[in-house]
């Protein structure tokens, strides 16, 4: 099929999902381009909605609203609208037609065409949204810098397309092998040290450590355990910068405050240091600091659920925006000191997933849609880093390594190991790369509420007795255990088969119910009202699994971040969803594949009582109860919320506070009671039925640093 054509004066490049008009290029969602192409193939003819849905979304259940959104995107890109329909015309109760002339590019056209048509220049502004009225003024304002940017962009586009990278691994070296959990490893600029986090018993706190790659000697760099985040070196390797997360003294919009810290790395090798604060954020989040030329530190900053890329000047103590989408959100980025170049992944206003290459001053070099291959879930976000391969980034999805070209093309790299590996970071000389490998061991347990209460009232009675019973365990992670309504089954998910799958337990027998692909991950699971099927959020897409093995996929065109509740009779669900990169709390209509936004911010957890009224916890772990006029704060539960989830059973809320106390609160009588103390290695509360509560217990989190040494 021809990959390029003209609609009037608009040049359409299917391979890049782009529409170009007078040197102005827009990147659209692949499905929108597919709709335009289907109409172009039938130029002047009416194409029904059913035909378009069957052509573009073949084998997928979607609603007509999905098609209408694509039509709206196309009209906006073509300068059309719903009233003056110059290009795409609506035919009531029939469908759509493309009224403009269409010319398909032939092979001889390709030979005579210019490089600019095959790879149109990107706008040099660092914003993503440009209206029709602004285009002329933007072109005039940017004329002075277009010549220099065009030269850089032309070099990028003229580079030969390299073959898929090959990564031949000579051996695997273990760098850390302690009883603790190590993470966030990076090399020092000279490659002589590896700096990493070492977590203690509580997984949320750590110290920063360094290890000599020559002598294997280890050094504790920080004096006190804290919530230390990712870190970065200055170019000369003398200073280490990092994020530190602390409880806010007077929380307003978030419980945690974020600080950019720094200390002398050389001195810390002699004695652990007390870091100094460079900047502090009390109402926004910051993470992923990376030192850049000019003594700047790049950071991701979140405000009102939208992430942007900023740079902080250490000399001037001022910050500025580098890439701040008006609509959409940044997902991740990396910086190459050698090329003085930023690679940034982000969600655009139309929901498309893109890779943008830009300079630290915000000048865009190129922007291309990321083309996910079949082995990567369609809603999976990737976190690429610069690599030793020319014009290619690298990332991991767990058990698989991939390269990502600057044009958004992904290639697989075969791994010679069978354990998950993440966060690949290349050594400065390119001869090896640093990865994190290991496993997370979590068991499914149950607790008798009456026994827990009795022990709480008389701690000396049976003080050595273990109050929880292990229901299911393996050498890997079991979680999400939930009771079957009106039945005796337990559903849970586990990695025991090597891939996270849903399992069913009946008495003492267990069986695998799902068959999800490699690197799948489950973000919530709920039983149907009749107990004959489960709704599972796997890789941020909803699937209904029946006990007989049948499956049904609900193909929403956006990621489902977290599933909380499912009413199978009403065909509704409660979930956090990500719309154009922004996470919001919504009620989903599974029959129509539509949603209703309940709050413009994500919630921590949510359930419904027997009357259908909503109970949820916000970002400050406060409990809210829905009513006819407005949501009401449950003041009796102030200071009782945590990130350990809650359960509603027979209109009683069960939760665990930050003091690791299990409590109950009756929505009818408004009576609050502390039931008893829960093991401090609890991960979360997953279900309650009568006198029995199901919990997940953290047994071991074995993460360590390793090196993949490449063949020379």
XYZ file of C-alpha atoms in Angstrom:
712
model
C 0.000 0.000 0.000
C 1.219 3.514 -0.861
C 2.383 5.201 2.343
C 2.022 8.850 1.223
C -0.656 10.913 -0.535
C -2.129 14.403 -0.818
C -5.573 15.573 0.335
C -5.854 18.884 -1.468
C -2.711 20.766 -0.402
C -2.200 18.584 2.682
C 0.563 15.958 2.484
C -0.227 12.777 4.449
C 2.572 10.413 5.534
C 1.068 7.182 6.860
C 4.444 5.815 7.990
C 4.920 8.782 10.333
C 1.244 9.456 11.153
C 1.802 13.040 10.023
C -0.059 15.687 8.010
C 1.999 18.550 6.519
C 0.748 21.832 5.081
C 3.066 24.692 4.053
C 5.996 23.351 6.127
C 3.781 22.935 9.204
C 3.663 19.318 10.381
C 1.191 17.743 12.778
C 1.468 14.244 14.252
C -1.896 12.539 14.733
C -3.022 9.329 16.372
C -2.422 6.305 14.089
C -6.137 5.433 14.102
C -7.057 8.953 12.944
C -4.651 8.655 10.000
C -6.130 5.229 9.257
C -9.642 6.761 9.155
C -8.459 9.482 6.755
C -6.786 6.859 4.563
C -9.955 4.752 4.438
C -11.930 7.829 3.358
C -9.245 8.756 0.819
C -9.472 5.291 -0.727
C -13.177 5.992 -1.267
C -12.854 9.683 -2.198
C -16.239 11.277 -2.916
C -18.139 8.231 -1.673
C -20.097 7.864 1.560
C -18.421 5.371 3.905
C -20.654 4.113 6.696
C -19.650 4.211 10.357
C -19.774 0.419 10.530
C -17.431 0.089 7.549
C -14.933 2.525 9.066
C -15.091 0.793 12.446
C -14.618 -2.629 10.836
C -11.744 -1.362 8.679
C -9.767 0.647 11.243
C -10.623 -1.239 14.437
C -10.893 -4.754 13.009
C -11.315 -7.365 15.746
C -11.737 -4.708 18.437
C -14.926 -3.692 20.222
C -15.219 0.108 20.199
C -18.055 2.614 20.352
C -19.064 5.089 17.593
C -17.725 7.837 19.876
C -14.230 6.536 19.153
C -14.736 7.136 15.434
C -16.247 10.560 16.081
C -13.168 11.595 18.077
C -10.919 10.574 15.181
C -13.076 12.581 12.746
C -12.829 15.613 15.063
C -9.014 15.289 15.181
C -8.838 15.108 11.385
C -11.084 18.124 10.888
C -8.981 20.169 13.275
C -5.769 19.138 11.502
C -7.239 20.009 8.099
C -8.623 23.360 9.294
C -12.162 22.016 8.887
C -14.986 22.077 11.428
C -18.397 20.572 12.022
C -20.294 23.441 10.358
C -18.183 24.328 7.305
C -17.318 20.838 6.073
C -14.836 21.474 3.252
C -12.847 18.238 3.570
C -14.831 15.666 5.573
C -18.590 15.764 5.180
C -21.073 14.162 7.572
C -24.037 12.356 6.031
C -26.745 11.974 8.678
C -27.378 8.322 9.619
C -25.170 7.220 6.702
C -21.520 7.996 7.406
C -18.746 10.266 6.141
C -17.158 11.212 2.850
C -13.895 12.890 1.849
C -14.795 15.676 -0.586
C -11.323 17.014 -1.437
C -9.191 15.737 -4.304
C -6.796 12.899 -3.426
C -3.494 12.193 -5.209
C -1.508 9.094 -4.275
C 2.263 9.193 -4.436
C 3.625 6.894 -7.118
C 7.142 5.480 -7.376
C 8.198 8.149 -9.881
C 6.861 10.818 -7.529
C 9.137 9.410 -4.830
C 12.178 9.636 -7.051
C 11.539 13.287 -7.900
C 10.242 14.483 -4.538
C 12.237 16.557 -2.087
C 13.640 15.415 1.237
C 11.403 17.989 2.934
C 8.271 16.172 1.713
C 9.481 12.808 2.937
C 10.495 14.159 6.312
C 8.812 17.540 6.921
C 10.495 19.874 9.356
C 9.121 20.027 12.868
C 8.069 23.340 14.448
C 10.819 24.834 16.579
C 8.550 25.962 19.380
C 8.646 23.856 22.534
C 4.865 23.754 22.894
C 2.709 21.023 21.414
C -0.504 22.931 20.731
C -0.633 25.512 17.932
C -3.895 26.934 16.633
C -4.525 27.849 12.974
C -4.477 31.567 13.784
C -1.067 31.252 15.460
C 0.703 29.396 12.651
C 1.644 32.414 10.546
C 3.030 34.406 13.447
C 4.987 31.403 14.748
C 6.601 30.864 11.350
C 7.629 34.542 11.206
C 8.958 34.569 14.765
C 11.030 31.446 14.225
C 12.539 32.378 10.846
C 15.735 33.612 12.525
C 16.483 30.234 14.120
C 15.024 27.897 11.504
C 18.213 27.867 9.426
C 20.372 26.507 12.243
C 17.728 24.069 13.486
C 16.969 22.865 9.954
C 20.623 21.998 9.457
C 20.645 19.855 12.597
C 17.303 18.252 11.677
C 18.505 17.566 8.137
C 21.584 15.799 9.471
C 19.355 13.623 11.681
C 17.012 12.722 8.838
C 19.814 12.041 6.345
C 21.602 9.630 8.658
C 21.436 6.111 7.242
C 18.800 3.922 8.855
C 20.886 1.404 10.777
C 19.943 -2.252 11.055
C 18.478 -3.522 14.328
C 21.118 -3.371 17.051
C 22.778 -6.541 18.250
C 23.834 -6.821 21.880
C 26.201 -9.732 22.417
C 26.781 -10.363 26.094
C 30.000 -12.015 27.247
C 29.109 -12.461 30.923
C 26.927 -11.303 33.791
C 28.641 -9.853 36.885
C 26.858 -9.459 40.227
C 27.834 -6.132 41.827
C 25.829 -6.289 45.061
C 24.687 -9.413 46.877
C 23.374 -8.399 50.298
C 20.179 -9.159 52.225
C 18.976 -5.664 51.427
C 17.370 -4.288 48.297
C 19.537 -2.256 45.922
C 18.164 -0.030 43.202
C 18.688 3.104 41.075
C 22.258 2.346 40.063
C 24.351 4.722 37.924
C 28.041 4.929 36.995
C 30.248 7.840 38.002
C 31.505 9.889 35.003
C 34.909 8.155 35.132
C 33.274 4.735 35.493
C 35.213 3.933 38.670
C 32.179 3.884 40.987
C 28.616 2.669 40.968
C 26.212 4.751 43.078
C 22.949 3.165 44.209
C 20.183 3.045 46.841
C 20.237 0.424 49.583
C 16.876 -0.046 51.273
C 16.361 -1.216 54.809
C 13.464 -3.271 56.244
C 10.976 -0.550 55.362
C 11.120 -0.367 51.582
C 10.385 3.345 51.397
C 13.584 4.496 53.118
C 17.189 4.057 52.055
C 20.734 5.329 52.169
C 22.857 6.217 49.162
C 25.882 3.982 48.707
C 28.837 3.788 46.326
C 30.944 0.813 45.278
C 34.345 0.855 43.629
C 34.312 -1.098 40.364
C 38.028 -1.843 40.856
C 38.433 -2.774 44.538
C 34.743 -3.702 45.227
C 34.926 -1.570 48.401
C 31.592 -0.046 49.481
C 30.945 3.413 50.966
C 27.842 4.741 52.717
C 27.417 8.286 51.381
C 24.461 9.580 53.448
C 24.276 9.660 57.236
C 20.582 8.908 57.802
C 17.948 6.704 56.264
C 15.474 8.725 54.224
C 13.336 8.600 51.104
C 16.172 9.337 48.705
C 15.195 9.464 45.039
C 17.141 9.196 41.791
C 20.559 10.846 41.564
C 22.981 12.355 39.042
C 26.644 13.423 38.889
C 28.116 16.734 37.837
C 30.321 16.435 34.755
C 33.540 16.356 36.797
C 32.124 13.732 39.174
C 32.758 15.873 42.246
C 29.130 16.559 43.208
C 26.177 14.185 43.523
C 22.675 15.628 43.203
C 19.489 13.764 44.154
C 15.831 14.109 45.158
C 14.753 13.672 48.767
C 11.136 13.065 49.754
C 9.900 14.166 53.196
C 6.599 14.453 55.041
C 5.192 17.957 54.661
C 4.775 19.700 57.999
C 1.541 21.333 56.894
C 0.290 19.352 53.859
C -1.974 21.335 51.531
C -2.157 19.486 48.236
C 0.193 16.551 48.894
C 1.509 14.639 51.897
C 5.114 14.643 50.722
C 7.459 17.541 49.957
C 10.279 17.172 47.451
C 13.783 18.622 47.666
C 16.683 18.781 45.233
C 19.768 18.026 47.318
C 23.510 17.830 46.742
C 26.771 16.958 48.481
C 30.493 16.571 47.788
C 30.951 13.057 46.419
C 34.701 12.921 47.040
C 34.257 13.867 50.709
C 31.429 11.364 51.115
C 33.829 8.548 50.217
C 35.699 9.444 53.425
C 32.729 10.221 55.676
C 28.972 10.106 55.160
C 27.684 13.594 54.367
C 24.727 15.764 55.327
C 23.381 17.107 52.009
C 22.450 20.719 51.345
C 19.120 21.804 49.852
C 19.117 23.499 46.445
C 15.360 23.795 45.866
C 12.157 22.631 47.595
C 8.671 21.906 46.219
C 5.706 21.802 48.624
C 2.839 21.787 46.129
C 4.424 20.030 43.143
C 6.472 16.897 42.656
C 9.937 16.672 41.134
C 11.992 13.655 40.134
C 14.618 12.311 37.721
C 17.395 14.919 38.044
C 20.083 14.842 35.337
C 23.054 17.243 35.221
C 23.435 19.073 31.886
C 26.042 21.352 30.375
C 26.037 24.915 31.660
C 25.688 23.760 35.278
C 21.975 23.075 34.731
C 19.978 20.228 36.248
C 17.051 18.879 34.255
C 14.039 17.712 36.280
C 10.568 16.356 35.731
C 7.996 18.466 37.584
C 4.342 17.596 38.145
C 1.675 20.214 38.696
C -2.068 19.454 38.594
C -1.311 15.899 37.394
C 0.611 17.139 34.335
C 4.346 16.463 34.026
C 6.765 18.810 32.277
C 10.530 19.039 31.826
C 12.303 21.942 33.502
C 15.920 22.957 34.042
C 17.329 24.424 37.242
C 20.367 26.714 37.106
C 22.680 25.950 39.999
C 24.458 29.289 39.535
C 21.341 31.499 39.269
C 19.088 29.324 41.473
C 16.309 29.768 38.936
C 14.230 27.248 37.001
C 12.626 27.473 33.562
C 10.471 25.271 31.351
C 12.211 23.192 28.679
C 9.246 21.143 27.422
C 5.877 22.017 28.962
C 2.912 20.647 26.985
C -0.241 22.733 27.326
C -2.187 19.532 26.831
C -0.738 16.074 27.359
C 2.085 15.107 29.695
C 5.747 14.105 29.714
C 6.383 10.448 30.597
C 10.179 10.194 30.793
C 13.422 11.616 29.417
C 17.174 11.094 29.267
C 20.096 13.374 28.460
C 23.289 12.692 26.492
C 26.204 14.781 27.720
C 28.283 13.824 24.686
C 25.660 15.065 22.208
C 24.085 17.711 24.475
C 20.747 16.177 23.473
C 17.527 15.256 25.287
C 15.315 12.291 24.373
C 11.807 12.741 25.759
C 8.715 10.511 25.642
C 5.341 12.170 26.080
C 1.617 11.922 25.482
C 0.233 14.547 23.106
C -3.154 16.258 23.310
C -4.641 13.686 20.903
C -3.499 10.777 23.073
C -0.637 9.711 20.771
C 2.638 8.479 22.284
C 5.688 10.289 20.895
C 9.467 10.510 21.103
C 10.877 14.037 20.844
C 14.557 14.823 20.440
C 15.410 18.342 21.607
C 18.210 20.594 22.793
C 18.422 21.748 26.427
C 17.115 25.188 25.423
C 13.873 23.574 24.222
C 14.627 23.571 20.481
C 12.879 20.559 18.941
C 15.078 18.534 16.569
C 12.554 15.854 15.664
C 9.289 14.378 16.882
C 7.969 10.963 15.890
C 5.261 8.593 17.108
C 6.549 5.557 19.004
C 5.578 2.408 17.148
C 5.076 -0.325 19.746
C 5.624 -3.859 18.381
C 3.164 -6.690 19.169
C 5.316 -7.994 22.041
C 4.799 -4.739 23.981
C 1.302 -4.032 25.353
C -0.370 -1.140 23.543
C -0.730 0.988 26.692
C 2.763 0.227 28.007
C 4.928 3.295 28.648
C 8.640 2.884 28.076
C 11.551 4.550 29.839
C 14.479 4.698 27.391
C 18.064 5.719 28.080
C 20.828 6.758 25.706
C 22.987 3.832 24.656
C 26.283 3.138 22.896
C 24.366 2.386 19.691
C 24.333 5.294 17.255
C 21.009 7.146 17.229
C 19.364 4.481 19.402
C 18.037 4.476 22.936
C 17.575 1.385 25.086
C 14.873 0.273 27.525
C 13.583 -2.793 29.360
C 10.076 -4.160 29.853
C 11.223 -6.668 32.481
C 12.380 -9.821 30.744
C 13.001 -8.140 27.404
C 15.453 -5.476 26.229
C 14.714 -3.198 23.277
C 16.315 -0.396 21.328
C 14.373 2.693 20.251
C 15.566 4.689 17.248
C 15.264 8.460 17.109
C 12.514 7.888 14.516
C 10.408 5.932 17.035
C 11.211 2.424 15.715
C 11.635 -0.377 18.276
C 13.832 -3.477 17.888
C 14.120 -6.443 20.247
C 17.378 -7.517 21.904
C 17.648 -11.116 23.030
C 18.492 -11.527 26.728
C 20.582 -14.531 27.836
C 18.974 -14.596 31.311
C 15.551 -15.616 32.579
C 15.100 -13.101 35.406
C 13.572 -9.631 35.031
C 16.058 -6.843 34.425
C 15.394 -3.130 34.391
C 16.973 0.311 34.114
C 19.811 -0.392 31.623
C 22.603 2.195 31.981
C 25.745 2.100 29.861
C 29.259 2.424 31.271
C 30.969 5.644 30.057
C 33.220 3.608 27.746
C 30.273 1.626 26.337
C 31.802 -1.768 27.196
C 29.123 -2.828 29.698
C 25.792 -1.805 31.091
C 24.304 -1.630 34.553
C 20.959 -3.330 35.258
C 18.735 -4.118 38.236
C 17.687 -7.750 38.626
C 15.920 -9.779 41.266
C 12.480 -10.697 42.544
C 9.774 -9.671 44.999
C 8.447 -12.342 47.405
C 4.998 -11.655 48.825
C 2.631 -14.196 50.459
C -1.150 -14.318 50.676
C -2.327 -14.517 54.303
C -5.556 -14.400 56.320
C -6.381 -12.939 59.734
C -9.245 -13.734 62.108
C -10.751 -10.404 63.167
C -12.105 -11.804 66.453
C -8.722 -13.281 67.423
C -6.991 -10.052 66.455
C -9.399 -8.047 68.647
C -8.943 -10.396 71.588
C -5.175 -10.091 71.365
C -5.444 -6.293 71.134
C -7.486 -6.188 74.343
C -5.075 -8.557 76.156
C -1.624 -8.454 74.517
C -0.101 -10.789 77.125
C -2.442 -13.645 76.223
C -0.839 -15.918 73.640
C 1.759 -13.215 73.076
C 3.981 -15.562 71.057
C 1.170 -16.859 68.871
C 1.232 -15.878 65.185
C -2.091 -14.220 64.429
C -2.054 -14.690 60.670
C -2.265 -17.822 58.540
C -0.442 -18.198 55.217
C -3.052 -19.094 52.608
C -0.797 -19.385 49.595
C 2.916 -18.923 49.072
C 5.746 -19.555 46.638
C 9.229 -18.152 46.118
C 7.702 -15.255 44.191
C 4.841 -12.791 44.655
C 1.210 -13.625 45.485
C -1.236 -10.740 45.743
C -4.720 -9.350 45.151
C -6.491 -12.192 46.970
C -10.272 -11.823 46.944
C -13.247 -13.978 47.976
C -15.680 -15.344 45.386
C -19.175 -13.890 45.950
C -21.565 -16.646 47.036
C -18.822 -19.237 46.698
C -15.747 -20.806 48.263
C -13.105 -19.895 45.684
C -10.217 -17.495 46.141
C -8.788 -15.545 43.219
C -5.265 -14.131 43.347
C -2.409 -13.270 41.008
C 1.145 -14.544 41.116
C 4.418 -14.788 39.172
C 4.891 -18.475 40.018
C 4.637 -19.483 36.337
C 7.205 -16.836 35.371
C 4.580 -14.358 34.120
C 2.014 -12.645 36.332
C -1.226 -14.592 35.909
C -4.604 -14.979 37.633
C -4.970 -18.163 39.672
C -7.954 -19.780 41.390
C -7.785 -21.635 44.707
C -10.463 -24.170 45.635
C -9.885 -25.780 49.030
C -6.209 -26.826 48.794
C -6.005 -27.005 44.991
C -4.886 -24.135 42.755
C -5.055 -23.686 38.989
C -4.009 -21.004 36.533
C -6.956 -19.181 34.957
C -5.318 -16.626 32.636
C -2.715 -16.889 29.904
C -1.322 -13.360 29.614
C 1.763 -12.676 27.451
C 5.322 -12.026 28.638
C 5.907 -8.906 30.775
C 2.212 -8.519 31.629
C 1.353 -6.763 34.884
C -1.940 -6.677 36.774
C -3.347 -3.396 38.137
C -6.454 -4.608 39.956
C -8.932 -7.491 39.814
C -12.589 -7.784 40.878
C -15.202 -10.571 40.910
C -18.502 -10.351 39.023
C -21.624 -10.120 41.178
C -22.494 -13.763 40.469
C -18.928 -14.983 41.122
C -18.594 -16.647 37.689
C -16.030 -14.303 36.160
C -13.327 -11.774 37.013
C -12.561 -8.336 35.591
C -8.776 -7.949 35.410
C -6.783 -4.830 34.586
C -3.852 -6.434 32.786
C -1.236 -4.156 31.244
C -3.711 -1.277 31.706
C -6.425 -2.920 29.613
C -9.593 -4.542 30.988
C -10.241 -8.231 30.347
C -13.130 -10.319 31.620
C -12.109 -13.909 32.468
C -14.824 -16.501 33.017
C -14.188 -19.552 35.185
C -14.720 -21.662 32.051
C -11.788 -19.987 30.303
C -13.622 -17.546 28.016
C -12.205 -14.031 27.719
C -13.569 -10.664 26.654
C -11.538 -7.480 26.149
C -12.936 -3.998 26.767
C -10.869 -1.957 24.322
C -10.855 1.542 25.764
C -8.534 3.789 23.763
C -6.701 5.016 26.865
C -4.823 3.285 29.707
C -6.699 2.039 32.770
C -4.207 2.915 35.495
C -5.915 1.172 38.432
C -9.128 -0.844 38.733
C -10.978 -0.422 42.053
C -14.560 -1.697 41.756
C -16.791 -3.597 39.322
C -20.574 -3.853 39.183
C -21.120 -6.559 36.559
C -24.910 -6.159 36.593
C -24.779 -2.430 35.866
C -21.733 -2.939 33.590
C -19.819 -0.177 35.374
C -16.397 0.018 37.000
C -14.429 2.520 39.081
C -10.893 3.235 37.945
C -8.118 5.760 37.589
C -7.694 6.397 33.860
C -5.095 8.359 31.896
C -6.595 10.787 29.385
C -3.978 12.447 27.156
C -1.361 11.730 29.776
C -3.381 13.054 32.747
C -4.626 10.605 35.406
C -8.225 11.123 36.556
C -10.775 9.166 38.602
C -13.726 7.943 36.558
C -16.671 5.607 36.354
C -16.486 3.400 33.266
C -19.476 2.221 31.226
C -18.297 -1.141 29.883
C -21.257 -1.577 27.550
C -20.626 1.726 25.740
C -16.854 1.928 26.306
C -17.379 5.416 27.681
C -16.519 7.127 30.951
C -17.671 9.813 33.353
C -14.998 11.814 35.188
C -15.689 11.839 38.937
C -12.649 13.851 40.028
C -9.925 15.531 37.957
C -7.283 13.987 40.208
C -6.523 10.313 40.776
C -7.712 8.712 44.011
C -5.752 6.297 46.173
C -8.555 3.745 46.489
C -12.314 3.547 45.925
C -15.260 1.208 46.622
C -19.068 1.355 46.692
C -21.404 0.399 49.539
C -24.558 -1.711 49.229
C -26.625 1.304 48.115
C -24.174 2.239 45.352
C -22.732 5.251 47.165
C -19.066 5.946 46.550
C -16.321 5.918 49.187
C -12.801 6.946 48.198
C -9.511 8.238 49.609
C -7.762 11.246 48.079
C -4.084 12.125 47.729
C -3.933 13.082 51.404
C -5.424 9.688 52.454
C -8.651 11.354 53.578
C -11.939 9.419 53.276
C -14.825 10.879 51.262
C -18.439 9.722 50.943
C -20.612 10.677 47.964
C -23.982 12.359 48.440
C -26.603 14.008 46.245
C -25.180 17.539 46.534
C -21.467 17.091 47.126
C -18.957 14.614 48.472
C -18.617 14.632 52.263
C -15.414 14.236 54.258
C -15.637 11.400 56.821
C -13.987 13.296 59.656
C -14.040 10.302 62.000
C -11.450 8.678 59.725
C -9.008 11.583 59.666
C -5.520 10.218 60.428
C -6.752 6.654 59.673
C -5.955 6.564 55.969
C -2.859 5.036 54.398
C -1.639 3.577 51.129
C -2.600 0.050 52.272
C -6.074 0.124 50.638
C -9.471 -0.409 52.292
C -12.408 -2.799 51.887
C -16.171 -2.363 52.323
C -18.063 -5.434 53.575
C -21.734 -5.177 54.639
C -21.456 -1.369 54.724
C -18.489 -1.490 57.096
C -15.191 0.069 55.990
C -12.095 -1.890 56.985
C -8.746 -0.131 56.741
C -5.195 0.024 58.105
C -3.655 3.236 59.401
C -0.002 4.278 59.310
C 0.446 2.825 62.818
C -0.346 -0.609 61.326
C -3.658 -0.914 63.155
C -6.598 -2.641 61.471
C -9.870 -0.766 62.128
C -13.546 -0.799 61.167
C -16.050 2.017 60.600
C -19.803 1.476 60.158
C -21.349 3.682 57.470
C -24.759 3.156 59.112
C -23.998 3.718 62.815
C -20.823 5.846 62.266
C -19.054 3.829 64.950
C -15.261 3.561 64.728
C -13.293 0.699 66.329
C -9.648 -0.342 66.405
C -9.579 -4.106 65.836
C -5.907 -4.870 66.404
C -2.291 -4.667 65.282
C -1.283 -5.981 61.876
C 2.217 -7.315 60.967
C 4.397 -4.396 59.935
C 5.519 -6.176 56.778
C 2.015 -5.901 55.357
C 1.767 -4.696 51.765
C -1.993 -4.090 51.703
C -5.442 -5.274 52.761
C -7.149 -7.068 49.852
C -10.550 -8.376 51.079
C -12.803 -9.025 54.088
C -15.633 -11.494 54.517
C -17.286 -11.871 57.905
C -14.567 -12.611 60.458
C -11.797 -13.200 57.920
C -9.513 -10.619 56.324
C -7.110 -11.308 53.462
C -3.790 -9.475 53.440
C -0.563 -9.534 51.440
C 2.648 -9.838 53.442
C 6.040 -8.769 52.181
C 8.498 -11.620 52.759
C 11.548 -10.486 50.824
C 12.440 -7.937 48.173
C 15.619 -9.161 46.567
C 16.935 -6.560 44.137
C 20.580 -6.218 43.227
C 22.885 -4.471 40.792
C 24.477 -6.437 37.998
C 26.662 -5.727 34.966
C 26.163 -7.131 31.489
C 29.666 -7.203 29.973
C 29.550 -6.918 26.188
C 31.616 -8.938 23.750
C 34.398 -6.852 22.218
